[in-house]
Coordinates of C-alpha atoms and ligand atoms in Angstrom, one line a residue:
X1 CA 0.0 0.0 0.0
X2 CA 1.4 3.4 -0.5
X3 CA 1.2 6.5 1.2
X4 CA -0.4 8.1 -2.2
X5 CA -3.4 5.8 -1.9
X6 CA -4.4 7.4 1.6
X7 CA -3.6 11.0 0.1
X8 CA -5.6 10.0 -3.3
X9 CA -8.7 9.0 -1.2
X10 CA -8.6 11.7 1.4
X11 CA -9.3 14.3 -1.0
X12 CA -12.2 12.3 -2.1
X13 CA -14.0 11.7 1.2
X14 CA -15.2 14.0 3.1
X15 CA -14.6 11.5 7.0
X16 CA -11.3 10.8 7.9
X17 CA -9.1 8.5 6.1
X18 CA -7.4 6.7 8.9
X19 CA -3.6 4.9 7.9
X20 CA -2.0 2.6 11.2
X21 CA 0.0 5.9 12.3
X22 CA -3.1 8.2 12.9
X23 CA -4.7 9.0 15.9
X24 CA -7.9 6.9 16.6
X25 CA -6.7 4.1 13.7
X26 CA -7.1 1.6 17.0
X27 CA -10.4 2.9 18.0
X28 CA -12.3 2.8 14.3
X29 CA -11.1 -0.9 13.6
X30 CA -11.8 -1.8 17.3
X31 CA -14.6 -4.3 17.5
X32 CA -16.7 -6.1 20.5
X33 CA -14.7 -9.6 20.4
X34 CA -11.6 -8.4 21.1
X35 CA -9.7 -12.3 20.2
X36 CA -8.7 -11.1 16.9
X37 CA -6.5 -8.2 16.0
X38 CA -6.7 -7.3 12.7
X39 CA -5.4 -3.8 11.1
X40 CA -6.3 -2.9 8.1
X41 CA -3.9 -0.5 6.0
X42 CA -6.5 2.1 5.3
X43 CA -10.1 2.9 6.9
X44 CA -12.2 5.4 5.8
X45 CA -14.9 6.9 8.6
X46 CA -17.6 7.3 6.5
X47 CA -19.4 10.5 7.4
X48 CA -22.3 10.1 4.4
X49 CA -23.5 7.6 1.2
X50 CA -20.7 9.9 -1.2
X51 CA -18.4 8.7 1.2
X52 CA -19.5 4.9 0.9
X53 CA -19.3 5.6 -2.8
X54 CA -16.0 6.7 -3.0
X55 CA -14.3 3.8 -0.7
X56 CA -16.4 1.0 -2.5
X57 CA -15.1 2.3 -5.7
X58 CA -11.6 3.1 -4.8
X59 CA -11.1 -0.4 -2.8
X60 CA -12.5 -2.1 -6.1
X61 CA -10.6 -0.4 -8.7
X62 CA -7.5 -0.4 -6.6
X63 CA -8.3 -4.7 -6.0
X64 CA -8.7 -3.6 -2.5
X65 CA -9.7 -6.3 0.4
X66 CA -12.8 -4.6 1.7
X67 CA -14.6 -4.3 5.2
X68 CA -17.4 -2.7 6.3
X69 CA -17.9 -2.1 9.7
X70 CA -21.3 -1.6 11.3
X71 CA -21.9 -1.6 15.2
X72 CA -19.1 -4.1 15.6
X73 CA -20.7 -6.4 16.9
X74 CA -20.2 -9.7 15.3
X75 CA -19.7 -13.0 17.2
X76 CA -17.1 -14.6 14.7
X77 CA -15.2 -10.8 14.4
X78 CA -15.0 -11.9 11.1
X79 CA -15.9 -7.6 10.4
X80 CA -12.4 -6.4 9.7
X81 CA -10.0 -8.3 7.7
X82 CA -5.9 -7.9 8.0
X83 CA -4.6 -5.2 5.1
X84 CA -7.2 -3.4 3.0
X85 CA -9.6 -1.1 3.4
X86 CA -12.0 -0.5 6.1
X87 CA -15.2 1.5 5.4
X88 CA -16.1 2.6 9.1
X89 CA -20.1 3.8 9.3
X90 CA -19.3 4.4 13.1
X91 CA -20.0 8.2 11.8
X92 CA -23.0 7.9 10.8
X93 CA -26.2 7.8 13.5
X94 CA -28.6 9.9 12.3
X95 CA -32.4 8.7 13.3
X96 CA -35.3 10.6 12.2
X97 CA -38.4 9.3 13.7
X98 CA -41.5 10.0 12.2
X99 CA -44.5 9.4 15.0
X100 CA -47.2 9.7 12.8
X101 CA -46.3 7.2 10.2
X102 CA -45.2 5.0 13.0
X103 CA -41.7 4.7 11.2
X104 CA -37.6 5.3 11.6
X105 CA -35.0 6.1 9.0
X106 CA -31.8 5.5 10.8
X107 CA -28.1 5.9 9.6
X108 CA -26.2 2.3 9.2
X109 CA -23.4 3.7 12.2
X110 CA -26.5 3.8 14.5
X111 CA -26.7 1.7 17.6
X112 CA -29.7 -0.1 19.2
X113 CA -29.5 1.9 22.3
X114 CA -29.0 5.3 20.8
X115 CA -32.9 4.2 18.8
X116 CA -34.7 2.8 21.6
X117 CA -34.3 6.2 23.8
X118 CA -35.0 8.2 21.0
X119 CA -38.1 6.1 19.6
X120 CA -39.6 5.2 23.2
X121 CA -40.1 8.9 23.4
X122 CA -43.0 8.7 21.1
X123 CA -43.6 6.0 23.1
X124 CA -42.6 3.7 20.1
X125 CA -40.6 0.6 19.9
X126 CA -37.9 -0.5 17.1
X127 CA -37.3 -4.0 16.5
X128 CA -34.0 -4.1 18.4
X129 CA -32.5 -6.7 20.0
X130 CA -31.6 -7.7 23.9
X131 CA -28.2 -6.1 24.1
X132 CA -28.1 -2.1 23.6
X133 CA -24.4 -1.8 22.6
X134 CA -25.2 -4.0 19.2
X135 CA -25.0 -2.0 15.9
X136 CA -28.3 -1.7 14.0
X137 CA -26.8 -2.4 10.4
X138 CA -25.2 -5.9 11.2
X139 CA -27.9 -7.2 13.1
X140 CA -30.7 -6.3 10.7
X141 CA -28.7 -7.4 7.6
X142 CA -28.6 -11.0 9.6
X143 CA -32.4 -11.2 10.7
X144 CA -32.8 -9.5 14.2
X145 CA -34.6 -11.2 16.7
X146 CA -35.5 -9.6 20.2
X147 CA -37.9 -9.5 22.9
X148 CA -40.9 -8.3 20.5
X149 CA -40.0 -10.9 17.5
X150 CA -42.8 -13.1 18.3
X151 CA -44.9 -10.2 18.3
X152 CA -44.0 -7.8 15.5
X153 CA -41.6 -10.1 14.1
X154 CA -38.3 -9.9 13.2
X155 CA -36.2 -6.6 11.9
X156 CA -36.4 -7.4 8.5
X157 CA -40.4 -8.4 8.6
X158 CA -40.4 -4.8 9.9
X159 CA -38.1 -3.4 7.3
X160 CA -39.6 -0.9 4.7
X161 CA -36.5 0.0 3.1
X162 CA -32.8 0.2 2.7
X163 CA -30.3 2.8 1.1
X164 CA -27.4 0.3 -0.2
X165 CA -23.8 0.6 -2.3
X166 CA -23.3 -2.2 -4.4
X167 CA -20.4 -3.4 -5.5
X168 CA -20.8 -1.2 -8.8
X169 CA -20.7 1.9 -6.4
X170 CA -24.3 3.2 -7.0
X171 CA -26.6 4.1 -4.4
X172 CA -30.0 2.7 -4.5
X173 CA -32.9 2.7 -2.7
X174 CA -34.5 -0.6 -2.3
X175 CA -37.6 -1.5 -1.0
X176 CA -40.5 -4.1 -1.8
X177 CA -41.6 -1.8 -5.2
X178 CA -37.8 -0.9 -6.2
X179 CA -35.1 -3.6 -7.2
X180 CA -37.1 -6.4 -5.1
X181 CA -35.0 -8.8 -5.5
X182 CA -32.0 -7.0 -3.9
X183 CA -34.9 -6.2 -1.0
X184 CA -35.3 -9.9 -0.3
X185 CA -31.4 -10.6 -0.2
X186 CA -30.8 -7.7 1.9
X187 CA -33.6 -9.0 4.3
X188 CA -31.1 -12.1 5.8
X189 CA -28.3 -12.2 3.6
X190 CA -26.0 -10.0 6.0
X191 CA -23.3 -7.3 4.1
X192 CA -23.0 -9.9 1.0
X193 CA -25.1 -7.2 -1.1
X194 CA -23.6 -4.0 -0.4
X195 CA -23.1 -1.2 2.3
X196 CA -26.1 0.1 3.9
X197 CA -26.1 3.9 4.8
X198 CA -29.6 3.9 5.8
X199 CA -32.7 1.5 7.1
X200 CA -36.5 2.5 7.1
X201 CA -38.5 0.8 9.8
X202 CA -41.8 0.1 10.6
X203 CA -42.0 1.0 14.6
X204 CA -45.1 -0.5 17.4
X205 CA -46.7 0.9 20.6
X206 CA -44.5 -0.7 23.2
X207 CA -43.8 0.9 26.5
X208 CA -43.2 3.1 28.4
X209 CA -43.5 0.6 31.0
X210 CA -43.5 -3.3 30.5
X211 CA -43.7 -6.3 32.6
X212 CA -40.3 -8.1 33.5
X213 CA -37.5 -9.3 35.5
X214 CA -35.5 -12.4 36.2
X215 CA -36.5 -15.5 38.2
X216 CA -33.1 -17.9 39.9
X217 CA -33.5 -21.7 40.1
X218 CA -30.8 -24.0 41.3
X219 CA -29.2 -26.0 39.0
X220 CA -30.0 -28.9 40.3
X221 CA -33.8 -28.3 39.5
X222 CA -33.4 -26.8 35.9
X223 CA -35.0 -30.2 34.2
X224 CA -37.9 -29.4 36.1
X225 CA -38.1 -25.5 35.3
X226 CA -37.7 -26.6 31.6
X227 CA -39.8 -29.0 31.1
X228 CA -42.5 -26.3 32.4
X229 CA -41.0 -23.4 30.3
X230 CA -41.4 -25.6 27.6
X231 CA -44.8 -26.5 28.1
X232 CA -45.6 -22.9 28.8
X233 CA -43.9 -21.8 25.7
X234 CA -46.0 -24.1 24.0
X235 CA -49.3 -22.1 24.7
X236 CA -47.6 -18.6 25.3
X237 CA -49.6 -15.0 24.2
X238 CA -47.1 -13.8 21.2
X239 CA -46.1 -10.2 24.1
X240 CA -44.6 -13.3 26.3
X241 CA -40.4 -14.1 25.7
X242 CA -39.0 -15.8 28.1
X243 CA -35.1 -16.6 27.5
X244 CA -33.9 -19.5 30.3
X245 CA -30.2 -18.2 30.6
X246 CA -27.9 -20.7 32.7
X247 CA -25.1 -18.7 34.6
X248 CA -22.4 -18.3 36.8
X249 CA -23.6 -15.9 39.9
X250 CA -21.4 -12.8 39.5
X251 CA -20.5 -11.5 43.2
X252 CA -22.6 -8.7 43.4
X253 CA -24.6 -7.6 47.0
X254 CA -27.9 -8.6 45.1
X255 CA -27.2 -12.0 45.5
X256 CA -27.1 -13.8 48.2
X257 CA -23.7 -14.7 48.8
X258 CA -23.8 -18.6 49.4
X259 CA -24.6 -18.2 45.3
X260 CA -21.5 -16.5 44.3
X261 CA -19.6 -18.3 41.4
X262 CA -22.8 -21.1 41.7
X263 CA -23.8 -22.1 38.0
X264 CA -27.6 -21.3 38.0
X265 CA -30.3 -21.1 35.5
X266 CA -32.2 -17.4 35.7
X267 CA -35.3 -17.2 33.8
X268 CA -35.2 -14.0 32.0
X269 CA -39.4 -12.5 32.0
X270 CA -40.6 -10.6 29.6
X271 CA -44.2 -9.4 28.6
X272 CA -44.9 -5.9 26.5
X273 CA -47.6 -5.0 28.1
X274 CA -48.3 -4.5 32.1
X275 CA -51.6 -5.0 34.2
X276 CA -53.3 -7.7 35.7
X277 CA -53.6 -9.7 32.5
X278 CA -49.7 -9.4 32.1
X279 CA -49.0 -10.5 35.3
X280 CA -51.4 -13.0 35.7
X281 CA -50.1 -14.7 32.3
X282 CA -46.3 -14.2 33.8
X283 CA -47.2 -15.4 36.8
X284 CA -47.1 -19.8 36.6
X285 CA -43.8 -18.8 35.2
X286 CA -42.8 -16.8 38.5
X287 CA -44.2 -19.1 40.7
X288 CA -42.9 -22.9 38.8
X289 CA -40.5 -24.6 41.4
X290 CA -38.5 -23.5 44.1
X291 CA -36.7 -20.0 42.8
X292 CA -34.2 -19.0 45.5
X293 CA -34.6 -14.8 44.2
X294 CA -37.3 -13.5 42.1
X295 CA -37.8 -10.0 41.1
X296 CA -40.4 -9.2 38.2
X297 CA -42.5 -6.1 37.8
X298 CA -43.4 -3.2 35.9
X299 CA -40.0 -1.6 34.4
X300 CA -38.9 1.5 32.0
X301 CA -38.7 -0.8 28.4
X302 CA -35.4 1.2 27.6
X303 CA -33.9 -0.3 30.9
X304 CA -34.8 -3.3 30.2
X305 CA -33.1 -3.3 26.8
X306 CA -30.0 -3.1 28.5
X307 CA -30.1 -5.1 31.1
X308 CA -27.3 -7.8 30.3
X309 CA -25.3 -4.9 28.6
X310 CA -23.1 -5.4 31.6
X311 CA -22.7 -8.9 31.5
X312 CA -21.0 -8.7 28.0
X313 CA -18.7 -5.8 27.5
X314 CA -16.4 -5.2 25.1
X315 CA -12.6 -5.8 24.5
X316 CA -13.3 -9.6 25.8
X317 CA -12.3 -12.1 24.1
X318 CA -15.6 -14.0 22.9
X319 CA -16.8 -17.3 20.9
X320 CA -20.2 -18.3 20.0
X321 CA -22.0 -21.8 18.9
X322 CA -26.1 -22.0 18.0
X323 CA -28.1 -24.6 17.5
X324 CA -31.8 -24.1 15.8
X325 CA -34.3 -26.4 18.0
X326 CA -37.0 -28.3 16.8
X327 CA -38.2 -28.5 20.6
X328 CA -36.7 -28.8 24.2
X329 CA -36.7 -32.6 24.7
X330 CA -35.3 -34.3 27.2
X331 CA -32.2 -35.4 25.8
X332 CA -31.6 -31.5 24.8
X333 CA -32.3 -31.3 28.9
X334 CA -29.9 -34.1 29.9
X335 CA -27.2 -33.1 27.2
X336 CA -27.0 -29.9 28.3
X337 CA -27.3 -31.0 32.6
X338 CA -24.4 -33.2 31.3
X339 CA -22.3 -30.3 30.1
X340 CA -22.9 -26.9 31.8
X341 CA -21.2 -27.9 34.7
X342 CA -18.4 -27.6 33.1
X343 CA -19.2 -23.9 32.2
X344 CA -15.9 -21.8 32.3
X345 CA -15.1 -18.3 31.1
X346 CA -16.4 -14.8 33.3
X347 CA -18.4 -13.6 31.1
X348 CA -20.2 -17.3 29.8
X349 CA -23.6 -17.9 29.5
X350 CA -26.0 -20.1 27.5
X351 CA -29.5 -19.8 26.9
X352 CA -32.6 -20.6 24.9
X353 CA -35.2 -18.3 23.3
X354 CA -38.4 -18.9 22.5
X355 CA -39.3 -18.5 18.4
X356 CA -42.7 -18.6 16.7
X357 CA -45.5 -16.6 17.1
X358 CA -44.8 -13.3 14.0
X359 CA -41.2 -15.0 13.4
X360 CA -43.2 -18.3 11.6
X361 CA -46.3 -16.7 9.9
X362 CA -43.9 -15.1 7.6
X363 CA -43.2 -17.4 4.3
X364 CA -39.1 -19.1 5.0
X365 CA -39.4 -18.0 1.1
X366 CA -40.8 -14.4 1.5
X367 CA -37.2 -13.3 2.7
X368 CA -33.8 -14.3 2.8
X369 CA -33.8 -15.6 6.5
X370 CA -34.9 -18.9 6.1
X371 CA -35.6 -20.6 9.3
X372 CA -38.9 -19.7 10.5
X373 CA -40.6 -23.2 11.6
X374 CA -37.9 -23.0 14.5
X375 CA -39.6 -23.6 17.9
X376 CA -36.3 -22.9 20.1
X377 CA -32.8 -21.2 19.8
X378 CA -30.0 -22.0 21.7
X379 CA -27.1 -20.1 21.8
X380 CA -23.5 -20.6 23.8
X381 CA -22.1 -17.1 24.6
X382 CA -18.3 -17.7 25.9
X383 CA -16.8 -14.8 27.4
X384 CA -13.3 -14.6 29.0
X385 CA -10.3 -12.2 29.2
X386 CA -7.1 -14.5 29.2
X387 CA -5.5 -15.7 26.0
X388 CA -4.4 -18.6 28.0
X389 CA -7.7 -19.9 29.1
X390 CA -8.7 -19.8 24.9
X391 CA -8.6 -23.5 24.1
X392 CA -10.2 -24.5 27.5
X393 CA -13.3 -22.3 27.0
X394 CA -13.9 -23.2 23.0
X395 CA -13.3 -26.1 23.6
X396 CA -16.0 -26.8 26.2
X397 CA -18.5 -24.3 23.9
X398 CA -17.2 -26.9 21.2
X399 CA -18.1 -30.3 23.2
X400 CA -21.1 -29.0 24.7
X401 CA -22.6 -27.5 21.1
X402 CA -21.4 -31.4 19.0
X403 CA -23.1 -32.7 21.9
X404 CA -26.7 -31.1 21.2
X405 CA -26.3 -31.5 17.1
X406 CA -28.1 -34.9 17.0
X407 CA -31.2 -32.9 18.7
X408 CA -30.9 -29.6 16.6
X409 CA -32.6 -28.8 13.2
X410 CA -30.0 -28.3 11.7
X411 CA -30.6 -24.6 11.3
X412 CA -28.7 -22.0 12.8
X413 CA -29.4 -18.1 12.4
X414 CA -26.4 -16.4 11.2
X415 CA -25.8 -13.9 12.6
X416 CA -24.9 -16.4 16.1
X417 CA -22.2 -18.1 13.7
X418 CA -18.8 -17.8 15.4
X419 CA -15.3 -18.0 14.7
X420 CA -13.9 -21.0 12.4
X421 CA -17.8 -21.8 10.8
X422 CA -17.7 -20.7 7.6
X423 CA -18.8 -24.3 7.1
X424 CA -22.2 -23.2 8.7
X425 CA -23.2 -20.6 6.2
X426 CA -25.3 -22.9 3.8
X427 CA -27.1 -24.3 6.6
X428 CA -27.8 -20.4 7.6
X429 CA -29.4 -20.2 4.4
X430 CA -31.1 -23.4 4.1
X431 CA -33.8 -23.8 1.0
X432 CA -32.7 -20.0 -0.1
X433 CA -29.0 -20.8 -0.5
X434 CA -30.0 -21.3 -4.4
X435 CA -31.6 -17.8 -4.8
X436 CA -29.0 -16.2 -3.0
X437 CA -26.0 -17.4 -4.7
X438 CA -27.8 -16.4 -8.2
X439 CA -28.7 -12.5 -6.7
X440 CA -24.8 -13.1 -5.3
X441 CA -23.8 -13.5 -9.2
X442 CA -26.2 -10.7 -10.7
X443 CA -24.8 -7.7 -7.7
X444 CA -21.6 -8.8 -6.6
X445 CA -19.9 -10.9 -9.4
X446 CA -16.5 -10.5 -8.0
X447 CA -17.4 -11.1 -4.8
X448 CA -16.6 -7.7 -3.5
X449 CA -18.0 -8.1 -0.2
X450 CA -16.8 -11.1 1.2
X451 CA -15.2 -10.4 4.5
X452 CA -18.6 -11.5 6.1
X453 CA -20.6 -14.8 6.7
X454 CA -19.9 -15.1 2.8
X455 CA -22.2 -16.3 -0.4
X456 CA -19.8 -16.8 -3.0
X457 CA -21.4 -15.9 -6.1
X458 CA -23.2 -18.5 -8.3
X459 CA -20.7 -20.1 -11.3
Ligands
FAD501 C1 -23.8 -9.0 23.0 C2 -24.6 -9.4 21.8 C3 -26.0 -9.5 21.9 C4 -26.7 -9.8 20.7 N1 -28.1 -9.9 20.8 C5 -28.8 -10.2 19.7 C6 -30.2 -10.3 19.8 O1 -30.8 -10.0 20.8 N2 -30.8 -10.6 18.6 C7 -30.2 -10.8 17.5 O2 -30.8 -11.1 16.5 N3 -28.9 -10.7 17.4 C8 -28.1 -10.5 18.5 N4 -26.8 -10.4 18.4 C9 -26.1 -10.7 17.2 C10 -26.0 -9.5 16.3 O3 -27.2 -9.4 15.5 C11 -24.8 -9.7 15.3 O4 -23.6 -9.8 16.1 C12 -24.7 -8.5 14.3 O5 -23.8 -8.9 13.3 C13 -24.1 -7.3 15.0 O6 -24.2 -6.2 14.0 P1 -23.1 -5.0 14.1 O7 -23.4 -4.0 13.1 O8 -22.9 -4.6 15.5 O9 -21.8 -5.9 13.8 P2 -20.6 -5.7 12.7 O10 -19.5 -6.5 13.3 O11 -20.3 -4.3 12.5 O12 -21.1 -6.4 11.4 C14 -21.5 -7.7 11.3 C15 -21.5 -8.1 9.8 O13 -22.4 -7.2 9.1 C16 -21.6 -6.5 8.1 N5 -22.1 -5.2 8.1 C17 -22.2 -4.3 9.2 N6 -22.7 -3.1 8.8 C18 -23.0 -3.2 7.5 C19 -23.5 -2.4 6.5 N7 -23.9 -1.2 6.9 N8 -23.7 -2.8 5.2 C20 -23.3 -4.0 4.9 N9 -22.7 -4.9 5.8 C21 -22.6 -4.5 7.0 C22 -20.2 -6.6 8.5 O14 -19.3 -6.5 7.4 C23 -20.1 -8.0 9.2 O15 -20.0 -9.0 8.2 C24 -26.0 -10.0 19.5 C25 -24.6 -9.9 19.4 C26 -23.9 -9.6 20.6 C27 -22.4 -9.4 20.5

């Protein structure tokens, strides 16, 4: 790379244009899963779409590795690749809510947490995930599934339009009515079709206050609290989730203290609405076995979108396994009482979600996400801060997740992939792989954007 390349783009651009020796290079390639350290030679802070333009044209005329960073967020860190160029869309944030259309236009830099305060102010909800810090472009290119997705659906069912780059460096709006097929590939198919500057989304009357909280068993008696949670799933109002987390007790006063460092499995409550009808559907869930601490009630919805922020901050060093499930039997029950023990890492957890509901009435065909009939997710999140204790952690995530294939769909959402399962990308795509390796060919022949979860173009 030389210098000239920097100075040739700088005077294109109007962000910064970042080489290793500049002041907040570190910061701009920085990303959530701190295991990998990859430095590109350029990266260009992006402040508008011109500027997406420009570095998407320069990096392909120049045969350029490109990355596009969103929130930064990714399991696998598989965002930034070594050498190259890095479009950074950390600069751009802008929301514009409209409260009478019910919708959002928000910039692709944008975080969940930044739209949830500003949308709840209208007393509107976005369809954003569980964890605050999480960038909106990466997890709504991948699916997006949070606490409302069995009730409004997913981000993309709630998705009304995109502004994109393609590889051919043109921006274009795309929506249902204008280049449809791009619309449906952008609606699961993660950054394989371009750089989003911009997403439209339909918003819901959510808040301000909702119903939830978190509800400890022992570990001993988790077979018991599952086989009722999945029972109660089963028959559960769509405003119900209910995420059965299994944990190490951090050492904080709100515990008592004969649990510190006990594995235990927390019930994570939510319903979107509040009352006596909220509460009295909650409530079987509350009261089901022998919880040592309880504490569920009416809550700000913002606070409660960042309730495990916490529990997973960044500059750890993460890894991630998923398993679609086509129910909670009991050999998913004993597998997983067989391994958790062994849970190691301080920032580890692993959980199930309940799917369904708005997620499955929507056609596996309609958009690029594919796995709708799911009934379960479940979803090893392995934190820990030593390099040494690497192979100790993966490989318990690793023994733990081989251990629950034979009982898993097969399925697997991608944006959960993690690091080393580039293997697992068809079965991300499932029955759409076809389609999406034909739009692949028709946008990005050259495979332009490929430092993703990548679709290689057909041929
Ligand atoms: C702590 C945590 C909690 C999570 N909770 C949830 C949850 O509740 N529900 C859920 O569905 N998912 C959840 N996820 C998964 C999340 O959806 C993905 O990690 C997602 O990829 C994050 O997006 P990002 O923009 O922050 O990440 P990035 O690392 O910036 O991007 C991820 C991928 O998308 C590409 N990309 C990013 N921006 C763009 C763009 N503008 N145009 C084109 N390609 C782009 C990147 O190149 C990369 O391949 C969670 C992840 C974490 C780490």
């Amino acid at each position: 790379m030389s210098e000239s390349h920097g100075d040739t783009l700088a005077r294109t651009v109007g962000g910064a244009v970042l080489t290793p020796d500049n002041a907040g290079y570190d910061e701009a390639r920085a990303l959530w899963n701190a295991r990998f350290d990859r430095r590109p030679d350029l990266i260009v802070r992006c402040t508008n779409p011109d500027d997406v333009r420009a570095a998407v044209n320069f990096a392909r005329d120049n045969g350029l590795r490109l990355s596009v960073k969103g929130g930064g967020h990714a399991f696998a860190a598989n965002t930034v690749a070594d050498g190259g160029l890095l479009i950074d869309l950390s600069p751009m944030q802008g929301i514009e809510v409209d409260p009478e259309r019910k919708t959002a236009r928000i910039e692709a830099g944008a975080k969940w947490g930044q739209v949830d305060s500003r949308v709840q102010a209208h007393g509107l909800a976005s369809p954003g995930g569980t964890v605050s810090t999480v960038g909106v472009a990466g997890y709504t290119l991948g699916g997006g599934a949070g606490y409302l997705a069995r009730m409004y659906g997913m981000a993309i069912d709630n998705l009304l339009s995109v502004d994109v780059v393609t590889a051919d460096g043109e921006l274009r709006h795309v929506s249902e009515e204008q280049h449809p097929d791009l619309f449906w590939a952008l609606r699961g198919g993660g950054g394989n079709f371009g750089v989003a500057t911009r997403f439209e989304f339909r918003l819901h009357e959510v808040g301000p206050q909702v119903l939830a909280g978190q509800v400890f068993h022992r570990f001993v008696d988790a077979p018991e609290v599952l086989r009722f949670y999945r029972e109660f799933m089963s028959e559960a109002p769509e405003e119900v989730q209910c995420y059965p987390f299994f944990l190490r007790v951090p050492p904080l006063d709100l515990f008592p203290q004969e649990y510190h460092g006990q594995l235990v499995l927390d019930l994570v409550l939510f319903h979107a609405r509040t009352g006596a009808d909220a509460e009295a559907t909650l409530r079987p869930l509350v009261e089901a076995g022998d919880p040592f601490l309880a504490f569920v009630g009416p809550q700000p919805y913002v606070d409660v979108l960042k309730t495990f922020d916490a529990g997973v901050p960044s500059g750890q060093r993460y890894e991630s396994r998923s398993h679609d499930l086509p129910s909670i039997s009991d050999d998913v029950i004993a597998t997983l009482m067989e391994h958790l023990p062994d849970m190691t890492g301080e920032f580890t957890s692993a959980y199930l979600g309940g799917l369904g509901g708005a997620i499955a009435r929507v056609d596996p065909a309609a958009t690029a996400f594919p796995h709708r009939a799911a009934a379960f997710s479940f979803h090893i999140m392995a934190g820990w801060t030593e390099p040494e204790m690497d192979e100790q952690v993966t490989g318990w995530t690793r023994r733990l997740h081989d251990a629950l294939t034979p009982h898993a769909t097969g399925g697997v959402y991608v944006n959960v992939l993690g690091h080393g399962e580039a293997s697992r990308v068809r079965a991300a795509y499932g029955d759409n792989w076809a389609r999406l390796v034909e739009l692949k060919r028709i946008w990005d022949p050259d495979n332009l954007f490929r430092t993703n979860h990548n679709i290689p173009p057909a041929g």
